[in-house]
Short mmCIF file of C-alpha atoms and ligand atoms in Angstrom, two decimals:
data_model
loop_
_atom_site.label_atom_id
_atom_site.label_comp_id
_atom_site.label_asym_id
_atom_site.label_seq_id
_atom_site.Cartn_x
_atom_site.Cartn_y
_atom_site.Cartn_z
CA MET A 1 -29.15 21.75 10.44
CA THR A 2 -31.40 19.91 9.94
CA ALA A 3 -32.93 16.55 12.19
CA TRP A 4 -31.94 13.95 10.24
CA GLU A 5 -28.08 15.55 9.56
CA ALA A 6 -27.50 15.71 13.13
CA ASN A 7 -27.72 11.99 13.23
CA VAL A 8 -25.97 11.36 9.91
CA ARG A 9 -21.83 9.99 9.95
CA LYS A 10 -19.62 12.70 8.88
CA VAL A 11 -16.45 11.56 7.62
CA VAL A 12 -13.63 13.30 6.07
CA PRO A 13 -12.78 11.19 3.35
CA TYR A 14 -9.01 10.44 1.97
CA VAL A 15 -8.83 11.19 -1.13
CA PRO A 16 -6.20 9.19 -2.82
CA GLY A 17 -4.22 10.40 -5.83
CA GLU A 18 -5.48 12.02 -9.12
CA GLN A 19 -6.16 9.48 -12.08
CA PRO A 20 -6.17 12.27 -15.19
CA LYS A 21 -9.03 12.07 -17.91
CA ILE A 22 -5.88 13.46 -20.72
CA ASP A 23 -3.38 11.67 -22.59
CA ASN A 24 0.50 12.25 -23.12
CA ILE A 25 0.43 13.39 -19.33
CA ILE A 26 3.63 10.93 -17.33
CA LYS A 27 2.00 9.48 -14.27
CA LEU A 28 4.11 9.64 -11.61
CA ASN A 29 1.36 10.33 -8.63
CA THR A 30 0.19 6.99 -6.93
CA ASN A 31 2.42 4.33 -7.08
CA GLU A 32 0.92 2.07 -9.85
CA ASN A 33 3.48 -0.44 -11.72
CA PRO A 34 4.44 0.94 -15.96
CA TYR A 35 4.89 -2.80 -16.72
CA GLY A 36 1.50 -4.00 -16.72
CA PRO A 37 -0.36 -7.33 -16.19
CA SER A 38 1.55 -10.74 -16.84
CA PRO A 39 1.17 -11.48 -20.47
CA ARG A 40 -1.06 -15.17 -18.52
CA VAL A 41 -3.15 -12.08 -17.97
CA LYS A 42 -3.56 -10.79 -21.33
CA ASP A 43 -4.11 -13.45 -22.95
CA ILE A 44 -6.50 -15.01 -20.90
CA VAL A 45 -9.50 -15.48 -22.48
CA MET A 46 -13.01 -15.41 -19.52
CA ASP A 47 -16.28 -17.03 -20.42
CA MET A 48 -17.93 -13.98 -20.06
CA ASP A 49 -21.64 -16.02 -20.05
CA LYS A 50 -20.27 -16.61 -16.93
CA LEU A 51 -20.93 -13.84 -15.32
CA LYS A 52 -24.39 -14.49 -15.31
CA LEU A 53 -23.70 -16.45 -12.46
CA TYR A 54 -22.16 -15.53 -8.80
CA PRO A 55 -18.37 -15.26 -8.45
CA ASP A 56 -17.40 -17.80 -5.26
CA PRO A 57 -17.76 -16.15 -2.40
CA ALA A 58 -15.08 -17.70 -0.94
CA ALA A 59 -12.50 -16.52 -3.59
CA SER A 60 -11.47 -20.06 -3.34
CA ALA A 61 -9.29 -20.80 -6.44
CA LEU A 62 -7.76 -16.96 -5.69
CA VAL A 63 -7.21 -17.65 -1.85
CA ASP A 64 -5.32 -21.35 -2.38
CA ALA A 65 -3.29 -19.82 -5.51
CA ILE A 66 -1.54 -17.67 -3.04
CA ALA A 67 -1.92 -19.49 -0.08
CA ASP A 68 0.14 -21.98 -2.44
CA TYR A 69 2.62 -19.03 -3.48
CA HIS A 70 3.32 -18.95 -0.17
CA GLY A 71 4.00 -21.48 1.27
CA VAL A 72 0.80 -21.64 3.83
CA THR A 73 -2.59 -23.68 4.30
CA SER A 74 -5.61 -21.92 2.64
CA ASP A 75 -6.96 -21.26 6.18
CA LYS A 76 -4.29 -19.12 6.61
CA VAL A 77 -5.53 -16.28 3.48
CA PHE A 78 -7.84 -13.75 3.50
CA VAL A 79 -8.30 -12.26 -0.38
CA GLY A 80 -10.89 -8.61 -0.45
CA VAL A 81 -11.39 -5.81 -3.32
CA GLY A 82 -7.76 -4.09 -3.33
CA SER A 83 -6.21 -3.98 0.29
CA ASP A 84 -7.64 -0.88 1.14
CA ASP A 85 -10.37 -3.22 0.99
CA VAL A 86 -8.80 -6.38 3.87
CA LEU A 87 -7.08 -3.11 5.84
CA ALA A 88 -10.36 -1.17 5.89
CA MET A 89 -12.09 -5.29 7.12
CA SER A 90 -9.03 -5.24 9.84
CA PHE A 91 -9.79 -1.89 11.74
CA LEU A 92 -12.96 -2.99 11.44
CA THR A 93 -12.34 -6.78 12.95
CA PHE A 94 -9.74 -6.01 15.43
CA PHE A 95 -9.79 -2.58 16.41
CA ASN A 96 -12.42 -2.03 18.98
CA SER A 97 -10.83 -2.86 22.16
CA GLY A 98 -11.87 1.39 22.75
CA LYS A 99 -8.43 1.64 23.59
CA GLU A 100 -6.05 3.91 20.91
CA ILE A 101 -4.51 2.57 18.33
CA LEU A 102 -0.58 3.52 17.29
CA PHE A 103 0.38 3.84 13.71
CA PRO A 104 3.01 6.65 12.82
CA ASP A 105 1.77 10.20 12.41
CA ILE A 106 4.24 9.96 8.65
CA THR A 107 1.99 7.10 6.76
CA TYR A 108 -0.69 6.31 4.94
CA SER A 109 -2.99 8.64 4.50
CA PHE A 110 -5.75 6.04 5.08
CA TYR A 111 -5.92 4.99 8.09
CA ASP A 112 -6.67 8.19 10.80
CA VAL A 113 -10.08 7.89 7.75
CA TRP A 114 -10.25 4.36 8.65
CA ALA A 115 -10.43 5.15 12.63
CA ASP A 116 -12.66 8.24 12.66
CA LEU A 117 -14.98 6.03 9.98
CA TYR A 118 -15.37 4.04 12.68
CA LYS A 119 -15.00 5.45 15.69
CA ILE A 120 -11.64 3.97 16.95
CA PRO A 121 -9.60 6.32 18.81
CA TYR A 122 -5.71 6.73 17.50
CA LYS A 123 -2.65 8.69 18.15
CA ALA A 124 -0.26 8.71 15.46
CA VAL A 125 2.97 8.60 16.49
CA PRO A 126 6.13 10.41 15.80
CA VAL A 127 8.52 9.55 13.70
CA ASP A 128 12.08 11.37 14.01
CA GLU A 129 13.72 13.31 12.00
CA ASP A 130 15.04 10.44 9.14
CA PHE A 131 10.88 9.96 9.15
CA ARG A 132 12.53 6.32 10.97
CA LEU A 133 9.77 4.72 13.89
CA ASN A 134 11.23 4.44 16.82
CA LYS A 135 10.25 0.30 17.90
CA GLU A 136 10.00 1.40 22.21
CA ASP A 137 6.92 4.52 21.22
CA TYR A 138 4.85 1.42 19.83
CA TYR A 139 5.60 -1.24 23.88
CA VAL A 140 3.16 1.08 25.64
CA ASP A 141 -0.58 0.29 26.42
CA ASN A 142 -2.62 0.30 22.99
CA GLY A 143 -5.75 -0.98 21.29
CA GLY A 144 -3.83 -2.23 18.52
CA VAL A 145 -0.83 -1.46 15.65
CA ILE A 146 -1.04 -1.17 12.57
CA PHE A 147 2.39 0.38 9.95
CA PRO A 148 2.81 -0.26 6.97
CA ASN A 149 6.77 -2.13 6.07
CA PRO A 150 7.80 -0.20 3.63
CA ASN A 151 6.62 2.87 4.63
CA ALA A 152 4.31 5.23 2.70
CA PRO A 153 4.88 7.72 1.49
CA THR A 154 8.15 7.54 3.61
CA SER A 155 9.57 4.45 0.93
CA ILE A 156 12.21 4.08 3.96
CA ALA A 157 11.89 0.38 5.30
CA GLU A 158 12.57 -1.20 8.66
CA PRO A 159 14.43 -5.22 9.58
CA LEU A 160 11.74 -8.21 10.03
CA SER A 161 13.64 -8.01 13.49
CA PHE A 162 12.72 -4.74 14.26
CA VAL A 163 9.39 -5.64 12.54
CA GLU A 164 9.25 -9.31 15.39
CA ASP A 165 10.10 -6.31 18.61
CA ILE A 166 6.69 -4.42 18.39
CA VAL A 167 4.69 -7.46 17.56
CA LYS A 168 6.47 -10.09 20.48
CA ASN A 169 5.54 -6.45 22.85
CA ASN A 170 1.69 -5.82 21.31
CA GLN A 171 0.63 -10.26 22.02
CA ASP A 172 -2.61 -8.67 23.59
CA VAL A 173 -3.71 -6.54 20.76
CA VAL A 174 -3.87 -7.86 16.92
CA VAL A 175 -0.22 -6.07 15.18
CA ILE A 176 -0.73 -4.69 10.94
CA VAL A 177 2.03 -4.42 8.89
CA ASP A 178 1.00 -3.25 5.88
CA GLU A 179 3.23 -4.34 3.06
CA ALA A 180 2.19 -3.29 0.11
CA TYR A 181 5.20 -2.34 -1.14
CA VAL A 182 7.50 -5.00 0.70
CA ASP A 183 8.47 -6.49 -2.86
CA PHE A 184 11.00 -3.78 -4.18
CA GLY A 185 12.81 -4.24 -1.95
CA GLY A 186 11.82 -5.44 2.10
CA GLU A 187 12.29 -7.70 4.45
CA THR A 188 8.24 -9.59 4.96
CA ALA A 189 7.13 -10.81 7.87
CA LEU A 190 5.21 -13.53 7.20
CA PRO A 191 7.35 -15.41 8.44
CA LEU A 192 6.38 -14.72 11.80
CA VAL A 193 2.61 -15.47 11.57
CA ASP A 194 2.92 -18.72 12.11
CA LYS A 195 4.98 -17.67 15.34
CA TYR A 196 2.90 -14.95 16.82
CA GLU A 197 -1.25 -15.72 16.38
CA ASN A 198 -1.18 -11.76 16.45
CA LEU A 199 -0.19 -10.69 13.24
CA LEU A 200 -1.88 -10.17 10.03
CA VAL A 201 -0.06 -9.33 6.53
CA VAL A 202 -1.26 -7.53 4.69
CA ARG A 203 -0.21 -7.28 0.89
CA THR A 204 -1.43 -6.13 -2.77
CA PHE A 205 -1.87 -6.90 -6.42
CA SER A 206 -1.64 -3.51 -7.59
CA LYS A 207 2.23 -2.08 -6.77
CA SER A 208 4.80 -5.79 -7.65
CA ARG A 209 1.57 -6.65 -10.01
CA SER A 210 0.89 -4.20 -12.37
CA MET A 211 -2.95 -4.96 -11.40
CA ALA A 212 -4.43 -1.66 -9.36
CA GLY A 213 -6.63 -1.78 -11.67
CA LEU A 214 -8.86 -5.59 -11.42
CA ARG A 215 -8.49 -4.74 -7.04
CA ILE A 216 -6.82 -7.77 -5.40
CA GLY A 217 -5.57 -7.38 -1.24
CA TYR A 218 -5.24 -9.97 0.55
CA ALA A 219 -4.16 -11.01 5.10
CA ILE A 220 -1.87 -14.26 5.94
CA GLY A 221 -2.20 -14.56 9.86
CA ASN A 222 -3.24 -17.40 11.87
CA PRO A 223 -6.42 -19.13 10.98
CA LYS A 224 -8.45 -17.75 14.16
CA LEU A 225 -7.80 -14.03 12.45
CA ILE A 226 -8.47 -14.57 9.22
CA LYS A 227 -11.96 -16.86 10.46
CA TYR A 228 -12.95 -13.33 12.58
CA LEU A 229 -12.14 -11.61 8.34
CA SER A 230 -14.23 -12.70 7.39
CA ASP A 231 -17.27 -12.92 9.76
CA VAL A 232 -17.02 -9.43 9.18
CA LYS A 233 -16.56 -9.76 5.34
CA TYR A 234 -20.56 -12.15 5.29
CA SER A 235 -21.08 -9.68 7.61
CA PHE A 236 -20.73 -6.78 5.05
CA ASN A 237 -20.78 -7.99 1.36
CA SER A 238 -20.96 -12.14 0.64
CA TYR A 239 -18.86 -11.09 -3.29
CA THR A 240 -16.42 -8.95 -2.49
CA MET A 241 -14.82 -10.90 -5.07
CA ASN A 242 -15.63 -10.52 -8.87
CA MET A 243 -15.27 -13.32 -11.19
CA PRO A 244 -12.31 -12.00 -13.43
CA SER A 245 -10.41 -10.50 -10.65
CA ILE A 246 -10.05 -14.09 -9.07
CA ILE A 247 -9.76 -15.50 -12.80
CA TYR A 248 -6.96 -13.40 -14.58
CA GLY A 249 -6.02 -13.05 -9.82
CA VAL A 250 -4.46 -16.61 -10.26
CA GLU A 251 -3.30 -16.52 -13.86
CA SER A 252 -1.15 -12.81 -11.96
CA ILE A 253 0.33 -15.52 -9.45
CA LYS A 254 1.75 -18.30 -11.92
CA ASP A 255 3.96 -16.18 -13.77
CA GLU A 256 7.09 -15.61 -11.39
CA GLU A 257 9.30 -14.82 -13.51
CA TYR A 258 7.47 -12.03 -14.79
CA PHE A 259 6.28 -10.74 -12.24
CA ARG A 260 10.27 -10.92 -11.07
CA SER A 261 11.34 -9.22 -14.39
CA THR A 262 9.28 -5.91 -14.28
CA VAL A 263 9.95 -6.26 -10.04
CA SER A 264 13.84 -5.70 -10.94
CA LYS A 265 13.81 -3.60 -13.76
CA VAL A 266 11.03 -0.75 -10.86
CA VAL A 267 14.70 -1.03 -8.70
CA GLU A 268 16.49 -0.69 -11.78
CA THR A 269 15.35 2.50 -12.73
CA ARG A 270 14.62 3.72 -9.01
CA GLU A 271 18.44 3.50 -8.26
CA TRP A 272 19.02 4.75 -12.09
CA PHE A 273 16.59 7.97 -10.82
CA LYS A 274 17.82 8.37 -7.37
CA SER A 275 21.52 8.73 -8.22
CA GLU A 276 20.65 11.16 -11.00
CA ILE A 277 18.74 14.01 -8.99
CA GLU A 278 20.60 13.42 -6.82
CA LYS A 279 23.70 15.66 -8.39
CA LEU A 280 20.91 18.21 -9.39
CA GLY A 281 20.42 18.96 -5.46
CA PHE A 282 17.48 16.87 -4.60
CA SER A 283 17.76 14.19 -1.39
CA CYS A 284 16.16 10.93 -0.73
CA PRO A 285 15.88 8.93 1.49
CA PRO A 286 17.31 4.64 0.32
CA SER A 287 14.02 3.57 -0.98
CA SER A 288 12.31 0.12 -0.77
CA ALA A 289 9.61 1.01 -3.08
CA ASN A 290 8.35 2.00 -6.39
CA PHE A 291 8.81 5.52 -5.20
CA LEU A 292 11.63 8.52 -4.15
CA PHE A 293 10.46 10.47 -0.99
CA VAL A 294 12.08 13.40 -2.84
CA THR A 295 12.65 17.28 -1.15
CA HIS A 296 15.45 19.70 -3.71
CA ASN A 297 17.72 22.24 -1.10
CA SER A 298 16.51 25.56 -2.72
CA ILE A 299 13.00 25.18 -4.84
CA PRO A 300 9.67 23.80 -2.87
CA ALA A 301 7.94 20.63 -3.64
CA LYS A 302 4.84 22.94 -3.83
CA GLU A 303 6.69 25.49 -7.02
CA LEU A 304 7.83 21.53 -8.24
CA PHE A 305 4.92 20.59 -8.03
CA ALA A 306 2.97 22.77 -9.72
CA LYS A 307 5.52 23.17 -12.48
CA ALA A 308 5.70 19.51 -12.83
CA ARG A 309 2.04 19.34 -14.24
CA GLU A 310 2.40 22.05 -16.04
CA ALA A 311 5.16 20.12 -18.65
CA GLY A 312 2.09 16.58 -17.97
CA ILE A 313 4.17 15.35 -15.48
CA ILE A 314 2.24 14.74 -12.41
CA VAL A 315 3.93 13.32 -8.95
CA ARG A 316 2.31 13.17 -5.40
CA TYR A 317 2.74 16.52 -2.74
CA PHE A 318 1.23 16.37 1.03
CA ASN A 319 -0.26 19.93 1.98
CA LYS A 320 0.70 18.63 5.44
CA PRO A 321 2.70 19.13 7.97
CA ARG A 322 6.39 17.73 8.43
CA ILE A 323 6.26 16.56 4.47
CA ASP A 324 5.20 19.41 2.75
CA ASN A 325 8.76 20.59 1.27
CA TYR A 326 8.66 16.38 -0.48
CA LEU A 327 7.21 15.10 -3.10
CA ARG A 328 6.28 10.83 -3.86
CA VAL A 329 7.94 10.64 -7.34
CA THR A 330 7.02 6.53 -8.23
CA VAL A 331 8.76 5.09 -10.34
CA GLY A 332 7.80 4.95 -14.52
CA THR A 333 9.81 3.22 -17.31
CA ARG A 334 12.84 4.57 -17.82
CA GLU A 335 12.24 6.25 -20.81
CA GLU A 336 9.11 7.96 -18.39
CA MET A 337 12.27 9.29 -15.59
CA GLU A 338 14.25 10.25 -18.48
CA LYS A 339 11.43 13.20 -19.29
CA PHE A 340 10.72 13.49 -15.67
CA LEU A 341 14.89 14.28 -15.28
CA ASP A 342 15.47 16.06 -18.39
CA PHE A 343 12.84 18.39 -16.84
CA LEU A 344 14.17 18.67 -13.40
CA LYS A 345 17.57 19.34 -15.57
CA THR A 346 15.87 22.53 -17.23
CA LEU A 347 14.40 23.57 -13.78
CA CYS A 348 17.33 24.06 -11.82
N1 LIG B 401 -1.28 0.39 2.09
C1 LIG B 401 -0.68 1.08 1.07
C2 LIG B 401 0.66 2.03 2.68
C3 LIG B 401 -0.13 2.28 0.76
O1 LIG B 401 0.43 2.75 -0.20
C4 LIG B 401 -1.57 1.89 -0.89
C5 LIG B 401 -1.79 2.62 -2.00
N2 LIG B 401 -2.54 3.29 -2.19
C6 LIG B 401 -3.05 0.45 -0.41
C7 LIG B 401 -2.32 -0.19 1.02
C8 LIG B 401 -3.80 0.56 -0.75
O2 LIG B 401 -3.96 -0.34 -2.10
P1 LIG B 401 -4.52 -1.43 -2.63
O3 LIG B 401 -5.61 -1.13 -2.12
O4 LIG B 401 -4.04 -0.63 -4.43
O5 LIG B 401 -4.18 -2.93 -2.91
#
């Protein structure tokens, strides 16, 4: 190794799901929402001339719209470039005690990457054999707690009382609840934000609002938490939110009817697909998300993954201990899921 290389920060990066460059595939691998943004977003004509200016560094229009939507004041809202950006900033801002932070061993695989990047010690707390978190495991001295609810890739949601118990028992540290999938059936922790100043709830426009391509995420928490987060953001990049994201994000928030109808279509298709694949020897935990975590009683997941890919259907396979016989299947349109089901029927 050359001298300069010895001082390079070396990380093993997060590997996102494939974004294939080929047409005519059924893409069920990255938990996107197949319905696309609200027509209100599509109808907006942006004044391109405005792009000569820097965007509002505070993204106030979007912050205010999100605050309004959730019935909180704007000083409780922080926005970022997808919830990945919000989470990365939160790790940098809140997890500095030098003590181990805690998250489940089976969870969003970006958490350990951020911890490594920022040199934050961590402990991956084992979930039980049904992939459930055990709340008592989090009642120990730690440097912070983070978990998704519903969890990914398991799709399992824990009730609000469960989340509250974890927050209540960790009031000396910041607890982050990653609610990327909550709109598909989870119970939000937002009502607890006023009660616990150490709670940060993180959300995204990528899933239930079908706007993954725009990269909008946000956090809601006590104004003190938001101020600390903003200070770090302004020390990193003033203009995280670009102008189109601010404009289109505001418009999406205004269309509650479209939001609700597309979310319920996803939920309906999820439940129908689950009951159909169970007839073929598949099983999966109850899902509160826009995906199912499936395993088959005889065909190995790795083989299923490869065969589906050959047939032009892409799902997610994690070659990791405990979950290497599972596939994470995003819920697409009814038509896409019917095609996937036909493929599974011929295979089984
Ligand atoms: N949290 C969880 C649990 C996720 O699965 C994802 C999606 N990969 C994210 C956060 C990040 O989503 P985004 O950056 O698109 O908001």
